[in-house]
Amino acid sequence: GYFYVMVIGMMISIPFLTNFEGYGFGEGEKAAWRWSPTMDDVSTGYAVWMFPFPPQAKNMKSPLSHDETLICAYSHACEAFEDHTKINLRDLTDGTYFHNYVRDHAYHKVRHMNDFPYHIQAITLVALLKSNHGNDNVCVRTLGGTKKFCNNTQFESYDPYESDELSSTNYPYTLLSDSRSEDGDHFALAPRELMGAEKFAMWGVGDIEKRFCGYFNSGEDVQSYAGAAWLPFISEIRDKLQAVRNYDGYYIGNALMEASLNTTEKDYENAHKISLVSIYSTEPGIKGMESYIKNYTESVHPFGCRSLLTEKLLKQRRIKSYFSACLTLTTNMQGAILEDQHTNPRYVANEILKPNTRRLPTPEQKTKMVFVDVTDPKVVPESAWKSENAIHLNANVQDWYPNCSKKMGRYSYSYKLLSTYANQAKVVVTSRIHVGLPAAALGIPVIFVEGGPERSNWLPGGAQRVGRVDGLLDVFHRVQRGVYGKNWTFGDLTGEVPHSDGVHLADRYRASFWNRLKKTHFYRDTSALFGMTPFQRLGQKKIETGFQEDFHFLFESRSDLGWRTNRAIEHVFYFHPNCKVVVHSNQITLTDLEIFVETGYNLVVQPYNPDSLLKEEDFPFYKLRKDKPLQGSLPLLLLRQHGGIYLSKDTLLLQKIPADLEEGLVLQENGNPSLAKFDRESKGFLSSLISMRSKKRFETSDGLSWRVQVLSDVDTVKCMEDIKWSLPDGLKEMIAVSLHPSSYASTETIKIDTKCYQFVEKLCIFCDEIHWDFN
């Protein structure tokens, strides 16, 4: 049999068969486990453990046979075993009844809370059986159990969509029971208390008073989904102001906070489990939690700010922070099928149907124009506003909505909104941030309508003058009546609506979120399980023509790796998000730079053979020997073979590079290329290198129409430490700057507000990685 596994963010197909000899289990316990003779012998089998915690030692009477593969979702849960396999459950369930449950796992985590891992265990076991098309020689079991299951027909009545209660889904308890246990012990192999081994909380609101229906913004729940997606399951929902107080579990903070986090000094002890990735707050809120934030940023990680205003206020207090945008940009849902009995204005009254009711529309079949709380309808053409394909929705949970005051009543409302965007909308027009951001994350063009000239407080949820959305709106098309450059240019929306240029910005924010969250093993494994990464970049089809497409780096040893190298690559993708970056190396592998692949960028690592790069005509002319090629010529030889632009790891792009950039090169002080542009099979570049060296024309681009500023060791230090220092003015366009290798490598941090801070630290993709400090 074959299935898909996750390896450094890529999918590969491998055989099921793996040979296991013996394993130890239990904390500090080393025991050799052998196959129990009481179990039936089969040709291929899978022992499955999808829970985030290790099984109890008492249940490990039957570990693994020689012909079984251990499938384990969470590495730390199976670290007692020598090896295990991870699966992409999204791929495994593709085409099955369970696929929507896996795709929309964030919603179902809220529905099923502590029961969610039990559903994932059952879905995995049944899906494995279904994937083998009735092959009775393939069997599955829960890790530790003695009973194998070789046919999926006995589980056909199981339906995780049926109810929020496990007992009402025809749950196949037999998958978790064990013949050695007492009768009626449905959870023998995964006892309920196992789910208490660690806590995973999202912030949110439970039941509300009925009088608040009609005023409650579903955007609150949409933000909760964004955090829930990365958690293995949800053990509790916490008030966002009390989220970390007296709490010892994991928590992802992404919220608008007008007041302060309520904390005590004891809460510092659990700070390493807290991820404050996307928070908006103003002066009063920051002041009340300043002590906690300072401790957090000094011991855990810089503070992720949802607003440029929040970032500014924190830096004024010398608190390390960065603009993160909003975590809802990572929203990834398929959406449910809704019945079609109700139309405007009660479209969300349509019930959620089972996945097998009818097919979801393809992207080409999505024809609906979805309008949500547009503050200035006058800006929208009447033909679009009143179109038969227009769906008009409200972000606030309506007071007529069934169970609007109950938790799952509200969450079903927000889920229906997201479902409508995901599988109905060709375009979303809104004035709501938490409509626009998740819609953009789902790959839908968003037109954000700002208030007309007579409106001062044009955001439905409150005044923009407080800075709630500073920095967020640039990911959308922006329209504002009476404002130059913000005209409506989309006609009646019947044609194709293009994505805004802001999708590349959104991709950078998404990449930074993943770079931050993957550092927590639970979140990293959850991402692999549900196929959340590698990201499909939103801007991969938003291609600008007329710019360079191929860039090259040469890393001769693993010592070339590090954050400075990453920054050089980031600068290329910052300005050329759809380009291809080739890293030439015989020692470095793609795993070393997997973060770029995981976030959707086109980076490859390619070995090279120096001998194969040289041609016969190179030798008599340059008196070169194959074993001693001309120093510094290797990058140019690579360009002759491939064509494009070469950059050293200390050279940072400052702008987009046109495709017709004239050929040439600029050298560093040591005589090696800093930046070079040559077409494939270009003639005479080696002679150019020799000529430049012989005339000592280092650090210059005289004779070229473009310029690279090569900094000396002294200027490199000033660039990183002296806020008064600036780059020299020049008549020619500066396309890049090259820092002195040894000075750049020996300086641990860059001072804030220096020139190097502006282009090294601000022109970033993984902006959560901070390499600056206060003066």
Coordinates of C-alpha atoms in Angstrom, one line a residue, residues 178-515:
D178 CA -9.7 -3.6 24.7
S179 CA -10.5 -7.2 25.4
R180 CA -8.3 -7.1 28.5
S181 CA -10.4 -4.3 30.1
E182 CA -13.7 -4.3 31.9
D183 CA -16.9 -4.4 29.9
G184 CA -18.2 -1.0 29.1
D185 CA -14.8 0.7 29.3
H186 CA -15.2 2.5 26.0
F187 CA -12.0 4.5 26.3
A188 CA -9.7 1.8 27.7
L189 CA -6.9 2.6 25.2
A190 CA -7.3 6.4 25.5
P191 CA -8.9 7.2 28.8
R192 CA -10.7 10.5 29.3
E193 CA -8.0 11.6 31.8
L194 CA -5.4 11.4 29.0
M195 CA -6.9 14.6 27.6
G196 CA -6.0 16.4 30.7
A197 CA -2.2 15.9 30.3
E198 CA -2.0 19.3 28.8
K199 CA -4.3 22.3 28.2
F200 CA -5.0 24.1 25.0
A201 CA -7.2 27.2 25.2
M202 CA -8.5 29.6 22.7
W203 CA -10.0 32.9 23.7
G204 CA -13.6 33.5 23.1
V205 CA -17.0 34.0 24.5
G206 CA -19.4 31.3 25.8
D207 CA -23.2 31.9 26.0
I208 CA -24.3 35.5 26.0
E209 CA -27.5 37.2 27.2
K210 CA -30.3 37.2 24.6
R211 CA -30.4 41.1 24.6
F212 CA -26.9 41.2 23.1
C213 CA -28.0 39.3 20.0
G214 CA -27.9 41.7 17.1
Y215 CA -24.9 43.5 18.6
F216 CA -22.3 40.7 18.9
N217 CA -19.7 40.9 16.2
S218 CA -19.1 37.5 14.6
G219 CA -15.6 38.7 13.9
E220 CA -14.8 37.8 17.5
D221 CA -15.5 34.2 16.8
V222 CA -13.7 34.3 13.4
Q223 CA -10.6 35.4 15.3
S224 CA -11.1 32.5 17.7
Y225 CA -11.1 30.0 14.7
A226 CA -7.8 31.4 13.6
G227 CA -6.1 30.5 16.8
A228 CA -8.0 27.2 17.2
A229 CA -6.7 25.9 13.9
W230 CA -3.2 25.5 15.2
L231 CA -4.2 23.7 18.5
P232 CA -4.4 19.9 18.7
F233 CA -7.8 20.4 20.3
I234 CA -9.6 22.9 22.6
S235 CA -9.8 22.1 26.3
E236 CA -11.3 25.4 27.3
I237 CA -12.4 28.8 26.0
R238 CA -11.1 31.7 28.0
D239 CA -12.0 35.3 28.2
K240 CA -9.3 37.3 26.4
L241 CA -8.6 39.6 29.3
Q242 CA -8.3 36.6 31.7
A243 CA -6.7 34.3 29.2
V244 CA -3.3 33.8 30.9
R245 CA -4.2 34.5 34.5
N246 CA -3.8 31.4 36.7
Y247 CA -3.4 29.3 33.5
D248 CA -0.7 26.7 32.9
G249 CA -1.5 25.5 29.4
Y250 CA -1.0 26.6 25.8
Y251 CA -2.7 29.7 24.3
I252 CA -2.4 31.7 21.1
G253 CA -3.3 35.3 21.6
N254 CA -4.8 37.1 18.6
A255 CA -7.3 39.7 19.6
L256 CA -8.4 43.3 19.9
M257 CA -7.8 44.3 23.5
E258 CA -9.1 47.7 24.6
A259 CA -8.3 46.8 28.2
S260 CA -5.3 45.0 29.7
L261 CA -4.4 41.3 30.2
N262 CA -5.1 40.5 33.8
T263 CA -2.0 38.8 35.1
T264 CA 0.0 38.1 38.2
E265 CA 3.8 37.5 38.6
K266 CA 3.1 33.8 38.9
D267 CA 1.8 33.8 35.3
Y268 CA 5.3 34.6 34.1
E269 CA 6.2 30.9 34.8
N270 CA 3.9 29.8 32.0
A271 CA 4.9 32.5 29.5
H272 CA 6.8 30.0 27.3
K273 CA 3.5 28.3 26.4
I274 CA 1.9 31.6 25.5
S275 CA 2.0 32.9 21.9
L276 CA 1.1 36.6 21.7
V277 CA 1.2 36.7 17.9
S278 CA -1.4 39.3 16.9
I279 CA -2.6 41.8 19.5
Y280 CA -4.2 45.3 19.2
S281 CA -4.1 47.6 22.2
T282 CA -3.9 51.3 22.9
E283 CA -2.2 53.4 25.5
P284 CA -4.5 52.5 28.5
G285 CA -4.4 48.7 27.7
I286 CA -0.7 48.6 27.2
K287 CA 0.0 50.6 30.4
G288 CA -2.0 48.1 32.5
M289 CA -0.1 45.0 31.2
E290 CA 3.3 46.6 30.6
S291 CA 5.1 44.6 33.2
Y292 CA 3.9 41.3 31.8
I293 CA 4.7 42.2 28.2
K294 CA 8.2 43.3 29.1
N295 CA 8.8 40.0 30.9
Y296 CA 7.3 38.1 28.0
T297 CA 9.3 39.8 25.3
E298 CA 12.6 39.4 27.2
S299 CA 12.1 35.8 28.0
V300 CA 9.9 34.3 25.2
H301 CA 9.5 36.3 22.0
P302 CA 8.9 39.8 20.6
F303 CA 5.3 41.0 20.8
G304 CA 3.2 40.5 17.6
C305 CA 1.1 43.7 16.9
R306 CA -2.1 43.7 14.9
S307 CA -1.8 47.4 14.4
L308 CA 1.0 49.8 13.5
L309 CA -0.2 52.0 16.3
T310 CA 0.3 49.2 18.9
E311 CA 3.8 48.6 17.5
K312 CA 4.7 52.3 17.8
L313 CA 3.4 52.5 21.4
L314 CA 5.4 49.4 22.5
K315 CA 8.6 50.6 20.9
Q316 CA 8.2 54.0 22.7
R317 CA 8.3 51.9 25.9
R318 CA 11.4 50.0 24.6
I319 CA 9.4 46.8 24.3
K320 CA 10.5 44.6 21.4
S321 CA 7.7 44.2 19.0
Y322 CA 6.8 43.9 15.3
F323 CA 3.8 44.4 13.1
S324 CA 2.3 41.0 12.5
A325 CA -1.1 41.9 10.9
C326 CA -3.9 39.5 12.0
L327 CA -3.8 35.7 12.4
T328 CA -7.1 35.5 10.5
L329 CA -4.9 35.8 7.3
T330 CA -4.1 32.1 7.9
T331 CA -7.7 31.0 7.7
N332 CA -8.0 27.8 5.7
M333 CA -11.5 26.3 5.4
Q334 CA -13.4 24.5 2.7
G335 CA -16.8 25.6 4.1
A336 CA -20.0 23.7 4.5
I337 CA -22.7 23.2 2.0
L338 CA -25.8 25.3 2.9
E339 CA -29.3 24.6 1.9
D340 CA -30.9 27.1 -0.5
Q341 CA -34.3 27.8 1.0
H342 CA -33.5 31.3 2.3
T343 CA -32.3 34.3 0.3
N344 CA -31.6 37.9 1.3
P345 CA -31.8 39.1 4.0
R346 CA -31.9 35.8 5.8
Y347 CA -29.4 33.9 3.8
V348 CA -27.6 32.6 7.0
A349 CA -30.8 31.0 8.1
N350 CA -30.0 28.2 5.6
E351 CA -29.1 25.0 7.4
I352 CA -25.7 23.3 7.2
L353 CA -26.1 20.2 5.1
K354 CA -24.1 16.9 5.3
P355 CA -21.1 16.8 3.0
N356 CA -22.6 14.1 0.8
T357 CA -25.8 16.1 0.0
R358 CA -24.3 17.8 -3.1
R359 CA -21.0 18.8 -4.6
L360 CA -19.3 22.0 -3.7
P361 CA -18.9 24.4 -6.6
T362 CA -15.6 24.6 -8.3
P363 CA -13.8 28.0 -8.3
E364 CA -15.1 28.6 -11.8
Q365 CA -18.7 28.0 -10.7
K366 CA -18.5 30.6 -7.9
T367 CA -20.6 33.5 -9.2
K368 CA -21.9 35.2 -6.1
M369 CA -21.0 38.8 -5.1
V370 CA -21.0 38.9 -1.3
F371 CA -21.7 42.2 0.4
V372 CA -21.1 42.4 4.2
D373 CA -21.8 45.6 6.1
V374 CA -20.8 48.0 3.4
T375 CA -20.7 51.4 5.1
D376 CA -21.1 53.5 1.9
P377 CA -23.3 51.6 -0.6
K378 CA -23.4 54.6 -2.9
V379 CA -19.9 53.7 -4.0
V380 CA -21.1 50.3 -5.4
P381 CA -22.9 50.3 -8.8
E382 CA -26.6 49.7 -8.4
S383 CA -26.5 46.9 -11.0
A384 CA -24.0 45.0 -8.8
W385 CA -25.8 45.9 -5.5
K386 CA -29.1 44.6 -6.8
S387 CA -27.8 41.7 -8.9
E388 CA -29.5 38.4 -8.7
N389 CA -26.1 37.0 -7.8
A390 CA -25.7 39.4 -4.8
I391 CA -25.8 38.0 -1.3
H392 CA -26.1 40.6 1.5
L393 CA -25.0 39.5 4.9
N394 CA -24.5 41.0 8.4
A395 CA -21.4 40.4 10.5
N396 CA -23.3 40.9 13.7
V397 CA -25.1 37.8 14.8
Q398 CA -28.7 38.7 14.2
D399 CA -31.3 38.6 16.9
W400 CA -33.6 36.4 14.8
Y401 CA -31.0 33.8 14.4
P402 CA -31.8 30.5 16.2
N403 CA -29.9 30.0 19.4
C404 CA -28.1 33.3 18.9
S405 CA -27.2 33.6 22.6
K406 CA -25.7 30.1 22.7
K407 CA -22.1 29.4 22.0
M408 CA -22.6 27.0 19.1
G409 CA -25.5 29.1 17.8
R410 CA -23.1 32.0 17.4
Y411 CA -20.2 29.8 16.1
S412 CA -22.5 28.3 13.5
Y413 CA -23.4 31.8 12.4
S414 CA -19.8 32.7 11.8
Y415 CA -19.1 29.3 10.2
K416 CA -21.9 29.9 7.7
L417 CA -20.4 33.3 6.8
L418 CA -17.0 31.7 6.2
S419 CA -18.6 28.9 4.2
T420 CA -20.4 31.4 2.0
Y421 CA -17.1 33.2 1.3
A422 CA -15.2 30.0 0.7
N423 CA -17.6 28.2 -1.7
Q424 CA -19.9 30.8 -3.1
A425 CA -18.1 34.2 -3.4
K426 CA -16.3 35.3 -6.5
V427 CA -15.7 38.6 -4.7
V428 CA -16.4 40.0 -1.2
V429 CA -17.2 43.7 -0.7
T430 CA -17.1 44.8 2.9
S431 CA -16.2 47.4 5.5
R432 CA -15.4 44.7 8.1
I433 CA -11.8 43.7 8.8
H434 CA -12.7 40.2 10.0
V435 CA -14.8 39.6 6.9
G436 CA -12.1 40.9 4.5
L437 CA -9.1 39.2 6.1
P438 CA -10.4 35.6 6.2
A439 CA -11.9 36.0 2.8
A440 CA -8.6 37.2 1.4
A441 CA -6.9 34.2 3.1
L442 CA -9.4 31.9 1.3
G443 CA -8.1 33.3 -2.0
I444 CA -11.1 35.6 -2.7
P445 CA -10.6 39.1 -4.1
V446 CA -11.7 41.7 -1.5
I447 CA -12.9 45.2 -2.1
F448 CA -12.8 47.2 1.2
V449 CA -15.1 50.1 1.2
E450 CA -14.1 53.0 3.4
G451 CA -16.6 55.6 4.6
G452 CA -17.8 58.4 2.3
P453 CA -16.8 62.0 2.9
E454 CA -19.7 62.6 5.3
R455 CA -18.7 59.7 7.6
S456 CA -16.0 60.3 10.2
N457 CA -16.4 56.9 12.0
W458 CA -16.5 54.7 8.9
L459 CA -15.8 51.3 10.4
P460 CA -18.9 49.4 11.5
G461 CA -17.3 48.3 14.7
G462 CA -16.0 51.7 15.8
A463 CA -13.9 54.7 14.9
Q464 CA -10.8 54.3 12.7
R465 CA -9.2 57.3 14.4
V466 CA -8.1 55.0 17.3
G467 CA -5.8 53.1 14.9
R468 CA -7.5 49.7 15.0
V469 CA -6.7 48.8 11.4
D470 CA -3.5 50.7 10.8
G471 CA -1.4 48.6 8.4
L472 CA -4.2 46.0 7.7
L473 CA -6.1 47.6 4.8
D474 CA -3.3 47.5 2.3
V475 CA -3.9 43.8 1.6
F476 CA -7.3 44.8 -0.1
H477 CA -8.5 46.8 -2.9
R478 CA -9.5 50.1 -1.2
V479 CA -12.4 52.2 -2.3
Q480 CA -13.5 55.5 -0.8
R481 CA -15.9 57.9 -2.5
G482 CA -14.4 61.3 -3.2
V483 CA -10.8 60.3 -2.5
Y484 CA -8.3 60.4 -5.3
G485 CA -6.8 57.0 -6.2
K486 CA -9.6 55.1 -4.4
N487 CA -12.2 55.1 -7.1
W488 CA -14.4 52.1 -7.9
T489 CA -12.9 50.5 -11.0
F490 CA -14.6 47.1 -11.0
G491 CA -17.7 47.8 -13.1
D492 CA -20.7 45.8 -12.2
L493 CA -18.6 42.8 -10.9
T494 CA -19.8 40.5 -13.7
G495 CA -16.3 40.1 -15.1
E496 CA -13.2 38.7 -13.4
V497 CA -12.2 40.7 -10.3
P498 CA -8.4 40.6 -10.0
H499 CA -6.6 40.2 -6.7
S500 CA -5.0 43.4 -5.3
D501 CA -1.3 43.8 -5.2
G502 CA -1.7 43.5 -1.4
V503 CA -1.9 39.7 -1.7
H504 CA 2.0 39.6 -1.7
L505 CA 1.9 41.6 1.5
A506 CA -0.6 39.1 3.0
D507 CA 1.7 36.3 2.0
R508 CA 4.6 37.8 4.0
Y509 CA 2.4 38.2 7.1
R510 CA 1.3 34.6 6.7
A511 CA 4.9 33.4 6.4
S512 CA 5.9 35.2 9.5
F513 CA 3.0 33.6 11.5
W514 CA 4.1 30.2 10.5
N515 CA 7.7 30.9 11.3

